[in-house]
C-alpha cells in the first residue's frame, strides 16, 4: 500500500484506525519491519502509531497462518514505539529501546491483514511497561483479537 492510501476498520463501539500510512522515513528507520512488509499507520487525534501488515505466504507457518515470530515482532515493535513516544516525543524515530521481557498470548490463528495496537501502562524514568493487541481485519465476520502481549522496556 502506498503512503498516501487511507483505510479504516470499525469495531464494536470504536474505530480502530482511520488514517494514511506514516511517511517513508518512519518505515525506513526500522529495517526489520520494512523487510517484513509492516507499515506504521497513524491512529487517533494524538498521532499514535499502530502497525499494519498484510500477510503473505512467506509470513506463514506450515499450517498457512501467521508464524508466531511475525506476531511477536509486530507486538514487540508497536509497544516499544509507544513507549519511545511517551519518553521522547520529539526524538527521531531512530531512538530505540531494549525489550527486557515480553509475554504473548495467542488466541486465534492470524490471517489476512493484521493491525497491532499498543497501550502504555507505565513509563517510569528508566523502565516502562506496555501492552498491545493484535487484530485480524480480514476473514469472516467482524475484526477479531488474535493475540495480546505485555512487555517491559528500557
Coordinates of C-alpha atoms in Angstrom, one line a residue:
X1 CA 0.0 0.0 0.0
X2 CA 1.4 3.4 -0.8
X3 CA 2.0 6.1 1.8
X4 CA -1.0 8.2 0.7
X5 CA -3.6 5.4 0.9
X6 CA -6.2 5.5 3.6
X7 CA -8.0 2.7 5.3
X8 CA -10.3 2.2 8.2
X9 CA -11.7 -0.7 10.3
X10 CA -14.7 -0.4 12.6
X11 CA -15.0 -2.4 15.8
X12 CA -18.0 -2.6 18.2
X13 CA -18.2 0.9 19.8
X14 CA -14.9 2.2 18.4
X15 CA -12.8 2.9 15.3
X16 CA -9.5 1.1 15.5
X17 CA -7.8 3.2 12.9
X18 CA -8.6 5.6 10.1
X19 CA -5.5 7.3 8.7
X20 CA -3.0 7.4 6.0
X21 CA 0.3 5.5 6.4
X22 CA 3.1 7.3 8.0
X23 CA 5.9 8.7 5.9
X24 CA 8.5 6.5 4.3
X25 CA 11.2 7.9 6.6
X26 CA 9.5 6.4 9.6
X27 CA 9.2 3.0 8.0
X28 CA 12.8 3.1 6.8
X29 CA 14.0 3.8 10.3
X30 CA 13.2 0.2 11.2
X31 CA 14.8 -2.1 8.6
X32 CA 13.4 -5.3 10.0
X33 CA 9.8 -4.1 9.9
X34 CA 10.5 -2.7 6.4
X35 CA 11.8 -6.1 5.3
X36 CA 8.8 -7.8 6.9
X37 CA 6.4 -5.5 5.0
X38 CA 4.8 -3.9 8.0
X39 CA 3.8 -0.2 7.9
X40 CA 3.2 2.4 10.6
X41 CA -0.2 3.9 10.4
X42 CA -1.4 6.9 12.4
X43 CA -4.3 6.3 14.8
X44 CA -6.4 8.8 16.8
X45 CA -6.1 12.5 17.3
X46 CA -2.8 12.3 19.2
X47 CA -0.9 10.8 16.3
X48 CA -0.3 7.5 18.0
X49 CA 1.1 4.7 15.8
X50 CA -0.2 1.3 15.0
X51 CA 1.5 -1.4 12.8
X52 CA -0.3 -2.9 9.9
X53 CA 0.8 -6.0 7.9
X54 CA -0.9 -7.8 5.1
X55 CA 0.2 -11.4 5.5
X56 CA 1.9 -13.0 2.5
X57 CA 2.8 -16.7 2.0
X58 CA 6.4 -16.1 3.4
X59 CA 4.8 -14.9 6.8
X60 CA 3.1 -18.3 7.3
X61 CA 3.9 -21.3 9.3
X62 CA 3.3 -24.8 7.8
X63 CA -0.4 -24.6 8.6
X64 CA -0.9 -21.4 6.5
X65 CA -1.4 -18.9 9.3
X66 CA 0.9 -16.2 10.6
X67 CA 4.1 -17.6 12.2
X68 CA 4.4 -16.8 15.9
X69 CA 7.6 -14.9 15.2
X70 CA 5.7 -12.5 12.9
X71 CA 3.1 -11.9 15.6
X72 CA 5.8 -11.4 18.2
X73 CA 7.7 -8.9 16.1
X74 CA 4.6 -6.8 15.5
X75 CA 3.6 -6.7 19.1
X76 CA 7.1 -6.1 20.4
X77 CA 7.7 -3.3 17.9
X78 CA 4.5 -1.4 18.5
X79 CA 4.9 -1.5 22.3
X80 CA 8.4 -0.2 22.1
X81 CA 7.3 2.6 19.7
X82 CA 4.5 3.7 22.1
X83 CA 6.9 3.9 25.0
X84 CA 9.6 5.7 22.9
X85 CA 7.0 8.3 22.0
X86 CA 5.9 8.6 25.7
X87 CA 9.5 9.2 26.8
X88 CA 10.9 11.1 23.8
X89 CA 8.0 12.6 21.9
X90 CA 10.3 14.8 19.8
X91 CA 13.2 12.4 19.3
X92 CA 13.9 11.0 15.8
X93 CA 12.4 7.6 15.2
X94 CA 15.9 6.1 15.3
X95 CA 16.0 6.5 19.1
X96 CA 15.4 2.9 20.3
X97 CA 14.5 0.9 23.3
X98 CA 15.5 -2.5 24.6
X99 CA 12.9 -5.2 25.3
X100 CA 13.5 -6.5 28.9
X101 CA 10.8 -9.1 28.7
X102 CA 7.7 -9.9 26.7
X103 CA 4.8 -12.3 27.2
X104 CA 2.5 -13.2 24.3
X105 CA -0.9 -14.9 24.4
X106 CA -2.1 -16.4 21.2
X107 CA -5.9 -16.7 21.0
X108 CA -6.8 -17.4 17.3
X109 CA -4.9 -18.1 14.1
X110 CA -3.8 -14.8 12.5
X111 CA -4.6 -14.4 8.8
X112 CA -5.2 -11.6 6.3
X113 CA -4.5 -8.1 7.4
X114 CA -3.1 -7.7 10.9
X115 CA -3.1 -4.5 13.0
X116 CA -1.1 -4.2 16.3
X117 CA -2.4 -1.5 18.7
X118 CA -0.4 -0.5 21.8
X119 CA -1.1 1.0 25.1
X120 CA 1.4 2.4 27.5
X121 CA 0.8 1.1 31.0
X122 CA 3.7 2.7 32.9
X123 CA 6.5 4.9 31.8
X124 CA 8.9 5.5 34.7
X125 CA 12.3 7.2 34.4
X126 CA 14.3 4.2 33.3
X127 CA 11.8 1.4 32.6
X128 CA 8.3 1.1 31.2
X129 CA 5.5 -1.4 30.6
X130 CA 3.1 -1.6 27.7
X131 CA 0.6 -4.0 26.3
X132 CA -0.6 -4.5 22.7
X133 CA -3.5 -6.3 21.0
X134 CA -3.2 -7.8 17.5
X135 CA -6.3 -7.6 15.5
X136 CA -7.2 -9.6 12.3
X137 CA -9.2 -7.4 9.9
X138 CA -9.8 -10.0 7.2
X139 CA -11.9 -13.1 7.2
X140 CA -15.5 -13.9 8.1
X141 CA -17.3 -11.7 10.5
X142 CA -16.1 -8.7 12.4
X143 CA -12.4 -8.0 13.3
X144 CA -11.0 -10.4 15.8
X145 CA -8.4 -10.0 18.5
X146 CA -5.9 -12.8 17.8
X147 CA -3.1 -12.2 20.2
X148 CA -2.1 -10.0 23.1
X149 CA 1.3 -9.1 24.6
X150 CA 2.7 -7.3 27.6
X151 CA 6.2 -6.2 27.9
X152 CA 8.8 -4.3 29.9
X153 CA 11.3 -1.9 28.1
X154 CA 14.3 0.2 28.9

